[in-house]
Amino acid sequence: MDPHLNMFGALVTNYAVPVFAPDGKKIGVLSSAIDASDLAVSMQNIVIGKSSHPMIVNKTSGVVVAHSDFEILNEEKSIKDVAGEDFVNAAQDALNGASNSIIYYDKTNKMKMAAAYCPIENTDWVVVLIAPYSDFFGGISDYSA
């Protein structure tokens, strides 16, 4: 299950398994809520370029499940909400399980952007990296001049 904020504001993941009697009859469920904040903290600790961070998105729902900004998780925002309208086609490609890197122009922020996305094996998740183009390629441009 995807991480979510519980009623106390803690980022958790819930797990549940059936409990069976010796005769095979289901007699209950064992469930647990596990602290999932490490995933969001990991996103804070990974810096792309100067100040951008990756995010993890559920491919089925499009909801961001790990992000450096806990408010995005609290509001259960979708990738389309977070990445902006100029990333919509690429977002759909990512949600379909594709791996790609693209360059595009973000009209809202008026800047050239670079993005990459790739599904995470054995999960319903995709990791998405978006940063200003100059953050991704600034160092390369400096050497080619």
Short mmCIF file of N, CA and C in Angstrom, two decimals:
data_model
loop_
_atom_site.label_atom_id
_atom_site.label_comp_id
_atom_site.label_asym_id
_atom_site.label_seq_id
_atom_site.Cartn_x
_atom_site.Cartn_y
_atom_site.Cartn_z
N MET A 1 0.84 -1.18 0.00
CA MET A 1 0.00 0.00 0.00
C MET A 1 0.88 1.24 0.00
N ASP A 2 0.40 2.28 -0.63
CA ASP A 2 1.15 3.52 -0.70
C ASP A 2 1.22 4.21 0.65
N PRO A 3 2.33 4.90 0.92
CA PRO A 3 2.40 5.70 2.14
C PRO A 3 1.32 6.78 2.13
N HIS A 4 0.82 7.10 3.31
CA HIS A 4 -0.18 8.16 3.46
C HIS A 4 -0.06 8.75 4.86
N LEU A 5 -0.61 9.95 5.03
CA LEU A 5 -0.58 10.57 6.34
C LEU A 5 -1.75 10.06 7.16
N ASN A 6 -1.47 9.58 8.37
CA ASN A 6 -2.56 9.11 9.23
C ASN A 6 -3.20 10.30 9.95
N MET A 7 -4.15 10.04 10.83
CA MET A 7 -4.89 11.12 11.48
C MET A 7 -4.02 11.94 12.42
N PHE A 8 -2.82 11.46 12.75
CA PHE A 8 -1.91 12.20 13.61
C PHE A 8 -0.87 12.97 12.80
N GLY A 9 -0.95 12.87 11.47
CA GLY A 9 -0.01 13.56 10.60
C GLY A 9 1.28 12.80 10.36
N ALA A 10 1.34 11.54 10.74
CA ALA A 10 2.54 10.72 10.51
C ALA A 10 2.41 9.98 9.17
N LEU A 11 3.50 9.91 8.44
CA LEU A 11 3.52 9.19 7.17
C LEU A 11 3.69 7.70 7.47
N VAL A 12 2.69 6.90 7.09
CA VAL A 12 2.69 5.47 7.40
C VAL A 12 2.30 4.66 6.17
N THR A 13 2.64 3.38 6.23
CA THR A 13 2.17 2.40 5.28
C THR A 13 1.50 1.30 6.08
N ASN A 14 0.34 0.87 5.64
CA ASN A 14 -0.39 -0.17 6.35
C ASN A 14 -0.22 -1.50 5.64
N TYR A 15 -0.08 -2.55 6.44
CA TYR A 15 0.00 -3.91 5.94
C TYR A 15 -1.04 -4.75 6.66
N ALA A 16 -1.59 -5.72 5.97
CA ALA A 16 -2.56 -6.64 6.59
C ALA A 16 -2.40 -8.01 5.96
N VAL A 17 -2.51 -9.04 6.81
CA VAL A 17 -2.46 -10.43 6.35
C VAL A 17 -3.56 -11.21 7.06
N PRO A 18 -4.14 -12.17 6.37
CA PRO A 18 -5.18 -12.98 7.03
C PRO A 18 -4.56 -13.93 8.06
N VAL A 19 -5.34 -14.26 9.06
CA VAL A 19 -4.93 -15.25 10.07
C VAL A 19 -5.87 -16.44 9.92
N PHE A 20 -5.29 -17.64 9.82
CA PHE A 20 -6.05 -18.86 9.60
C PHE A 20 -5.95 -19.79 10.80
N ALA A 21 -7.03 -20.50 11.07
CA ALA A 21 -7.05 -21.55 12.10
C ALA A 21 -6.35 -22.78 11.53
N PRO A 22 -5.97 -23.72 12.38
CA PRO A 22 -5.30 -24.94 11.89
C PRO A 22 -6.10 -25.68 10.81
N ASP A 23 -7.44 -25.53 10.82
CA ASP A 23 -8.26 -26.21 9.81
C ASP A 23 -8.35 -25.43 8.50
N GLY A 24 -7.66 -24.27 8.42
CA GLY A 24 -7.65 -23.47 7.19
C GLY A 24 -8.71 -22.38 7.13
N LYS A 25 -9.58 -22.33 8.13
CA LYS A 25 -10.65 -21.31 8.16
C LYS A 25 -10.05 -19.96 8.56
N LYS A 26 -10.42 -18.92 7.80
CA LYS A 26 -9.95 -17.59 8.14
C LYS A 26 -10.65 -17.13 9.42
N ILE A 27 -9.84 -16.74 10.41
CA ILE A 27 -10.41 -16.34 11.69
C ILE A 27 -10.12 -14.88 12.06
N GLY A 28 -9.36 -14.19 11.23
CA GLY A 28 -9.07 -12.80 11.54
C GLY A 28 -8.06 -12.20 10.60
N VAL A 29 -7.64 -11.00 10.96
CA VAL A 29 -6.66 -10.25 10.17
C VAL A 29 -5.65 -9.63 11.13
N LEU A 30 -4.40 -9.72 10.79
CA LEU A 30 -3.35 -9.05 11.54
C LEU A 30 -2.92 -7.85 10.71
N SER A 31 -2.98 -6.67 11.30
CA SER A 31 -2.60 -5.48 10.55
C SER A 31 -1.60 -4.65 11.34
N SER A 32 -0.87 -3.84 10.61
CA SER A 32 0.15 -3.01 11.23
C SER A 32 0.33 -1.74 10.41
N ALA A 33 0.64 -0.65 11.09
CA ALA A 33 0.99 0.61 10.42
C ALA A 33 2.48 0.83 10.66
N ILE A 34 3.24 0.95 9.59
CA ILE A 34 4.69 1.09 9.66
C ILE A 34 5.06 2.53 9.29
N ASP A 35 6.00 3.10 10.01
CA ASP A 35 6.48 4.45 9.71
C ASP A 35 7.09 4.45 8.31
N ALA A 36 6.62 5.35 7.47
CA ALA A 36 7.10 5.41 6.09
C ALA A 36 7.81 6.73 5.80
N SER A 37 8.10 7.49 6.82
CA SER A 37 8.71 8.81 6.59
C SER A 37 10.11 8.71 5.99
N ASP A 38 10.79 7.57 6.16
CA ASP A 38 12.13 7.42 5.59
C ASP A 38 12.12 7.61 4.07
N LEU A 39 11.04 7.19 3.43
CA LEU A 39 10.95 7.34 1.98
C LEU A 39 10.92 8.82 1.58
N ALA A 40 10.12 9.61 2.29
CA ALA A 40 10.05 11.04 2.01
C ALA A 40 11.37 11.73 2.37
N VAL A 41 11.97 11.33 3.47
CA VAL A 41 13.25 11.90 3.87
C VAL A 41 14.32 11.58 2.83
N SER A 42 14.25 10.38 2.25
CA SER A 42 15.19 10.02 1.18
C SER A 42 15.06 10.98 0.01
N MET A 43 13.83 11.36 -0.31
CA MET A 43 13.61 12.31 -1.41
C MET A 43 14.23 13.66 -1.07
N GLN A 44 14.18 14.07 0.19
CA GLN A 44 14.79 15.33 0.62
C GLN A 44 16.31 15.27 0.50
N ASN A 45 16.87 14.10 0.72
CA ASN A 45 18.32 13.94 0.73
C ASN A 45 18.93 13.78 -0.66
N ILE A 46 18.11 13.51 -1.66
CA ILE A 46 18.60 13.39 -3.03
C ILE A 46 18.36 14.73 -3.72
N VAL A 47 19.43 15.37 -4.15
CA VAL A 47 19.32 16.68 -4.78
C VAL A 47 19.75 16.56 -6.23
N ILE A 48 18.88 17.04 -7.12
CA ILE A 48 19.16 17.05 -8.55
C ILE A 48 19.55 18.48 -8.90
N GLY A 49 20.76 18.66 -9.43
CA GLY A 49 21.20 20.01 -9.75
C GLY A 49 21.39 20.82 -8.49
N LYS A 50 20.78 22.00 -8.45
CA LYS A 50 20.96 22.90 -7.30
C LYS A 50 19.98 22.63 -6.17
N SER A 51 18.71 22.39 -6.50
CA SER A 51 17.74 22.27 -5.41
C SER A 51 16.52 21.42 -5.74
N SER A 52 16.54 20.68 -6.83
CA SER A 52 15.39 19.85 -7.19
C SER A 52 15.52 18.46 -6.56
N HIS A 53 14.38 17.83 -6.33
CA HIS A 53 14.36 16.51 -5.70
C HIS A 53 13.49 15.57 -6.53
N PRO A 54 13.78 14.27 -6.50
CA PRO A 54 12.91 13.31 -7.20
C PRO A 54 11.61 13.12 -6.46
N MET A 55 10.67 12.47 -7.11
CA MET A 55 9.43 12.07 -6.46
C MET A 55 9.08 10.67 -6.93
N ILE A 56 8.27 9.99 -6.14
CA ILE A 56 7.79 8.67 -6.52
C ILE A 56 6.29 8.77 -6.66
N VAL A 57 5.78 8.20 -7.75
CA VAL A 57 4.37 8.33 -8.11
C VAL A 57 3.77 6.95 -8.31
N ASN A 58 2.54 6.76 -7.83
CA ASN A 58 1.81 5.52 -8.07
C ASN A 58 1.35 5.54 -9.52
N LYS A 59 1.73 4.51 -10.30
CA LYS A 59 1.39 4.46 -11.73
C LYS A 59 -0.11 4.30 -11.96
N THR A 60 -0.81 3.66 -11.04
CA THR A 60 -2.24 3.42 -11.22
C THR A 60 -3.07 4.66 -10.93
N SER A 61 -2.79 5.30 -9.80
CA SER A 61 -3.59 6.46 -9.39
C SER A 61 -3.02 7.79 -9.84
N GLY A 62 -1.71 7.83 -10.12
CA GLY A 62 -1.06 9.10 -10.45
C GLY A 62 -0.73 9.94 -9.24
N VAL A 63 -1.02 9.43 -8.03
CA VAL A 63 -0.78 10.19 -6.81
C VAL A 63 0.70 10.10 -6.41
N VAL A 64 1.24 11.23 -5.99
CA VAL A 64 2.63 11.28 -5.50
C VAL A 64 2.68 10.60 -4.14
N VAL A 65 3.53 9.57 -4.00
CA VAL A 65 3.61 8.82 -2.75
C VAL A 65 4.88 9.10 -1.96
N ALA A 66 5.87 9.74 -2.58
CA ALA A 66 7.08 10.16 -1.87
C ALA A 66 7.57 11.45 -2.52
N HIS A 67 7.80 12.45 -1.68
CA HIS A 67 8.21 13.76 -2.16
C HIS A 67 8.94 14.48 -1.04
N SER A 68 9.80 15.40 -1.38
CA SER A 68 10.53 16.16 -0.36
C SER A 68 9.61 17.11 0.40
N ASP A 69 8.48 17.46 -0.18
CA ASP A 69 7.52 18.38 0.44
C ASP A 69 6.36 17.56 1.03
N PHE A 70 6.33 17.44 2.36
CA PHE A 70 5.30 16.63 3.02
C PHE A 70 3.89 17.15 2.74
N GLU A 71 3.76 18.45 2.45
CA GLU A 71 2.43 19.02 2.17
C GLU A 71 1.83 18.40 0.91
N ILE A 72 2.65 18.10 -0.07
CA ILE A 72 2.17 17.44 -1.29
C ILE A 72 1.60 16.07 -0.95
N LEU A 73 2.24 15.38 -0.02
CA LEU A 73 1.76 14.07 0.42
C LEU A 73 0.47 14.22 1.22
N ASN A 74 0.42 15.22 2.07
CA ASN A 74 -0.76 15.47 2.89
C ASN A 74 -1.98 15.76 2.03
N GLU A 75 -1.80 16.49 0.95
CA GLU A 75 -2.90 16.86 0.05
C GLU A 75 -3.17 15.80 -1.02
N GLU A 76 -2.37 14.72 -1.01
CA GLU A 76 -2.51 13.62 -1.97
C GLU A 76 -2.58 14.14 -3.41
N LYS A 77 -1.62 14.99 -3.75
CA LYS A 77 -1.58 15.59 -5.09
C LYS A 77 -1.13 14.57 -6.13
N SER A 78 -1.60 14.77 -7.34
CA SER A 78 -1.19 13.91 -8.44
C SER A 78 0.05 14.48 -9.09
N ILE A 79 0.69 13.66 -9.91
CA ILE A 79 1.88 14.13 -10.63
C ILE A 79 1.53 15.30 -11.53
N LYS A 80 0.34 15.29 -12.08
CA LYS A 80 -0.06 16.39 -12.97
C LYS A 80 -0.21 17.69 -12.20
N ASP A 81 -0.63 17.60 -10.93
CA ASP A 81 -0.71 18.79 -10.07
C ASP A 81 0.68 19.32 -9.73
N VAL A 82 1.59 18.42 -9.45
CA VAL A 82 2.92 18.79 -8.98
C VAL A 82 3.83 19.23 -10.13
N ALA A 83 3.80 18.50 -11.23
CA ALA A 83 4.74 18.75 -12.32
C ALA A 83 4.28 19.85 -13.28
N GLY A 84 3.00 20.15 -13.29
CA GLY A 84 2.50 21.21 -14.16
C GLY A 84 1.98 20.72 -15.48
N GLU A 85 1.22 21.59 -16.13
CA GLU A 85 0.52 21.21 -17.36
C GLU A 85 1.44 20.93 -18.54
N ASP A 86 2.64 21.50 -18.55
CA ASP A 86 3.55 21.27 -19.67
C ASP A 86 4.21 19.90 -19.61
N PHE A 87 4.05 19.20 -18.48
CA PHE A 87 4.61 17.86 -18.31
C PHE A 87 3.54 16.79 -18.47
N VAL A 88 2.30 17.17 -18.79
CA VAL A 88 1.18 16.24 -18.81
C VAL A 88 1.41 15.03 -19.72
N ASN A 89 1.85 15.24 -20.94
CA ASN A 89 2.06 14.11 -21.85
C ASN A 89 3.14 13.16 -21.33
N ALA A 90 4.22 13.74 -20.83
CA ALA A 90 5.29 12.90 -20.27
C ALA A 90 4.80 12.19 -19.01
N ALA A 91 3.98 12.87 -18.21
CA ALA A 91 3.43 12.24 -17.00
C ALA A 91 2.62 11.01 -17.37
N GLN A 92 1.82 11.12 -18.41
CA GLN A 92 1.02 9.97 -18.83
C GLN A 92 1.91 8.84 -19.32
N ASP A 93 2.97 9.19 -20.03
CA ASP A 93 3.95 8.21 -20.49
C ASP A 93 4.58 7.49 -19.30
N ALA A 94 4.93 8.25 -18.27
CA ALA A 94 5.52 7.67 -17.05
C ALA A 94 4.52 6.76 -16.35
N LEU A 95 3.27 7.19 -16.26
CA LEU A 95 2.24 6.37 -15.61
C LEU A 95 1.96 5.09 -16.38
N ASN A 96 2.24 5.11 -17.68
CA ASN A 96 2.08 3.91 -18.50
C ASN A 96 3.27 2.96 -18.37
N GLY A 97 4.27 3.33 -17.56
CA GLY A 97 5.39 2.45 -17.30
C GLY A 97 6.60 2.65 -18.18
N ALA A 98 6.63 3.74 -18.94
CA ALA A 98 7.76 3.99 -19.83
C ALA A 98 8.95 4.55 -19.05
N SER A 99 10.13 4.40 -19.64
CA SER A 99 11.35 5.05 -19.15
C SER A 99 11.77 6.02 -20.24
N ASN A 100 12.08 7.25 -19.85
CA ASN A 100 12.45 8.23 -20.86
C ASN A 100 13.10 9.42 -20.19
N SER A 101 13.72 10.25 -20.99
CA SER A 101 14.19 11.56 -20.54
C SER A 101 13.76 12.56 -21.60
N ILE A 102 13.37 13.74 -21.16
CA ILE A 102 12.85 14.74 -22.09
C ILE A 102 13.34 16.13 -21.71
N ILE A 103 13.29 17.01 -22.67
CA ILE A 103 13.53 18.44 -22.47
C ILE A 103 12.23 19.13 -22.88
N TYR A 104 11.76 20.05 -22.07
CA TYR A 104 10.52 20.77 -22.41
C TYR A 104 10.56 22.17 -21.82
N TYR A 105 9.65 23.01 -22.28
CA TYR A 105 9.58 24.38 -21.78
C TYR A 105 8.38 24.50 -20.85
N ASP A 106 8.63 24.93 -19.63
CA ASP A 106 7.58 25.14 -18.63
C ASP A 106 7.09 26.58 -18.77
N LYS A 107 5.90 26.74 -19.33
CA LYS A 107 5.36 28.08 -19.58
C LYS A 107 5.03 28.82 -18.30
N THR A 108 4.63 28.08 -17.26
CA THR A 108 4.27 28.71 -15.99
C THR A 108 5.48 29.38 -15.35
N ASN A 109 6.60 28.63 -15.28
CA ASN A 109 7.82 29.15 -14.66
C ASN A 109 8.75 29.83 -15.66
N LYS A 110 8.37 29.77 -16.94
CA LYS A 110 9.13 30.40 -18.03
C LYS A 110 10.60 29.95 -18.03
N MET A 111 10.75 28.61 -18.05
CA MET A 111 12.11 28.08 -18.13
C MET A 111 12.14 26.72 -18.81
N LYS A 112 13.29 26.44 -19.40
CA LYS A 112 13.55 25.16 -20.03
C LYS A 112 13.81 24.14 -18.91
N MET A 113 13.16 22.97 -19.03
CA MET A 113 13.25 21.94 -18.00
C MET A 113 13.79 20.64 -18.59
N ALA A 114 14.39 19.85 -17.74
CA ALA A 114 14.82 18.50 -18.10
C ALA A 114 14.13 17.54 -17.13
N ALA A 115 13.72 16.41 -17.64
CA ALA A 115 13.03 15.42 -16.80
C ALA A 115 13.44 14.02 -17.23
N ALA A 116 13.36 13.12 -16.28
CA ALA A 116 13.60 11.70 -16.54
C ALA A 116 12.65 10.91 -15.65
N TYR A 117 12.22 9.77 -16.15
CA TYR A 117 11.33 8.92 -15.36
C TYR A 117 11.56 7.47 -15.72
N CYS A 118 11.31 6.62 -14.71
CA CYS A 118 11.57 5.19 -14.88
C CYS A 118 10.74 4.42 -13.85
N PRO A 119 10.08 3.34 -14.27
CA PRO A 119 9.33 2.54 -13.29
C PRO A 119 10.28 1.86 -12.32
N ILE A 120 9.80 1.63 -11.11
CA ILE A 120 10.56 0.91 -10.09
C ILE A 120 10.10 -0.55 -10.15
N GLU A 121 11.04 -1.44 -10.41
CA GLU A 121 10.70 -2.86 -10.59
C GLU A 121 9.94 -3.43 -9.40
N ASN A 122 9.00 -4.31 -9.70
CA ASN A 122 8.20 -5.04 -8.71
C ASN A 122 7.34 -4.15 -7.83
N THR A 123 7.01 -2.94 -8.33
CA THR A 123 6.11 -2.04 -7.60
C THR A 123 5.14 -1.43 -8.60
N ASP A 124 4.18 -0.69 -8.09
CA ASP A 124 3.28 0.11 -8.93
C ASP A 124 3.76 1.55 -9.00
N TRP A 125 5.04 1.76 -8.78
CA TRP A 125 5.59 3.11 -8.68
C TRP A 125 6.53 3.44 -9.83
N VAL A 126 6.66 4.75 -10.05
CA VAL A 126 7.62 5.28 -11.02
C VAL A 126 8.36 6.43 -10.33
N VAL A 127 9.66 6.51 -10.55
CA VAL A 127 10.43 7.63 -10.02
C VAL A 127 10.53 8.69 -11.11
N VAL A 128 10.32 9.95 -10.71
CA VAL A 128 10.32 11.07 -11.66
C VAL A 128 11.29 12.13 -11.15
N LEU A 129 12.16 12.58 -12.04
CA LEU A 129 13.10 13.65 -11.74
C LEU A 129 12.81 14.81 -12.68
N ILE A 130 12.59 15.99 -12.12
CA ILE A 130 12.36 17.19 -12.93
C ILE A 130 13.20 18.31 -12.33
N ALA A 131 13.95 19.00 -13.19
CA ALA A 131 14.78 20.11 -12.73
C ALA A 131 14.98 21.09 -13.88
N PRO A 132 15.34 22.33 -13.55
CA PRO A 132 15.68 23.27 -14.62
C PRO A 132 16.80 22.69 -15.50
N TYR A 133 16.68 22.91 -16.79
CA TYR A 133 17.65 22.40 -17.76
C TYR A 133 19.08 22.78 -17.36
N SER A 134 19.25 24.02 -16.91
CA SER A 134 20.59 24.50 -16.55
C SER A 134 21.17 23.70 -15.37
N ASP A 135 20.32 23.20 -14.48
CA ASP A 135 20.80 22.38 -13.38
C ASP A 135 21.34 21.04 -13.88
N PHE A 136 20.63 20.45 -14.84
CA PHE A 136 21.05 19.17 -15.40
C PHE A 136 22.30 19.31 -16.26
N PHE A 137 22.31 20.33 -17.12
CA PHE A 137 23.33 20.40 -18.15
C PHE A 137 24.25 21.60 -18.05
N GLY A 138 24.14 22.40 -17.01
CA GLY A 138 24.97 23.59 -16.84
C GLY A 138 26.45 23.30 -16.86
N GLY A 139 26.86 22.26 -16.15
CA GLY A 139 28.27 21.90 -16.11
C GLY A 139 28.81 21.47 -17.46
N ILE A 140 27.99 20.76 -18.23
CA ILE A 140 28.40 20.34 -19.56
C ILE A 140 28.57 21.54 -20.47
N SER A 141 27.62 22.49 -20.39
CA SER A 141 27.71 23.71 -21.20
C SER A 141 28.96 24.50 -20.88
N ASP A 142 29.34 24.55 -19.60
CA ASP A 142 30.54 25.29 -19.19
C ASP A 142 31.78 24.72 -19.86
N TYR A 143 31.85 23.40 -20.02
CA TYR A 143 33.04 22.76 -20.62
C TYR A 143 33.04 22.83 -22.14
N SER A 144 31.87 23.02 -22.74
CA SER A 144 31.83 23.03 -24.21
C SER A 144 32.06 24.41 -24.79
N ALA A 145 32.12 25.42 -23.97
CA ALA A 145 32.30 26.80 -24.46
C ALA A 145 33.74 27.08 -24.79
#
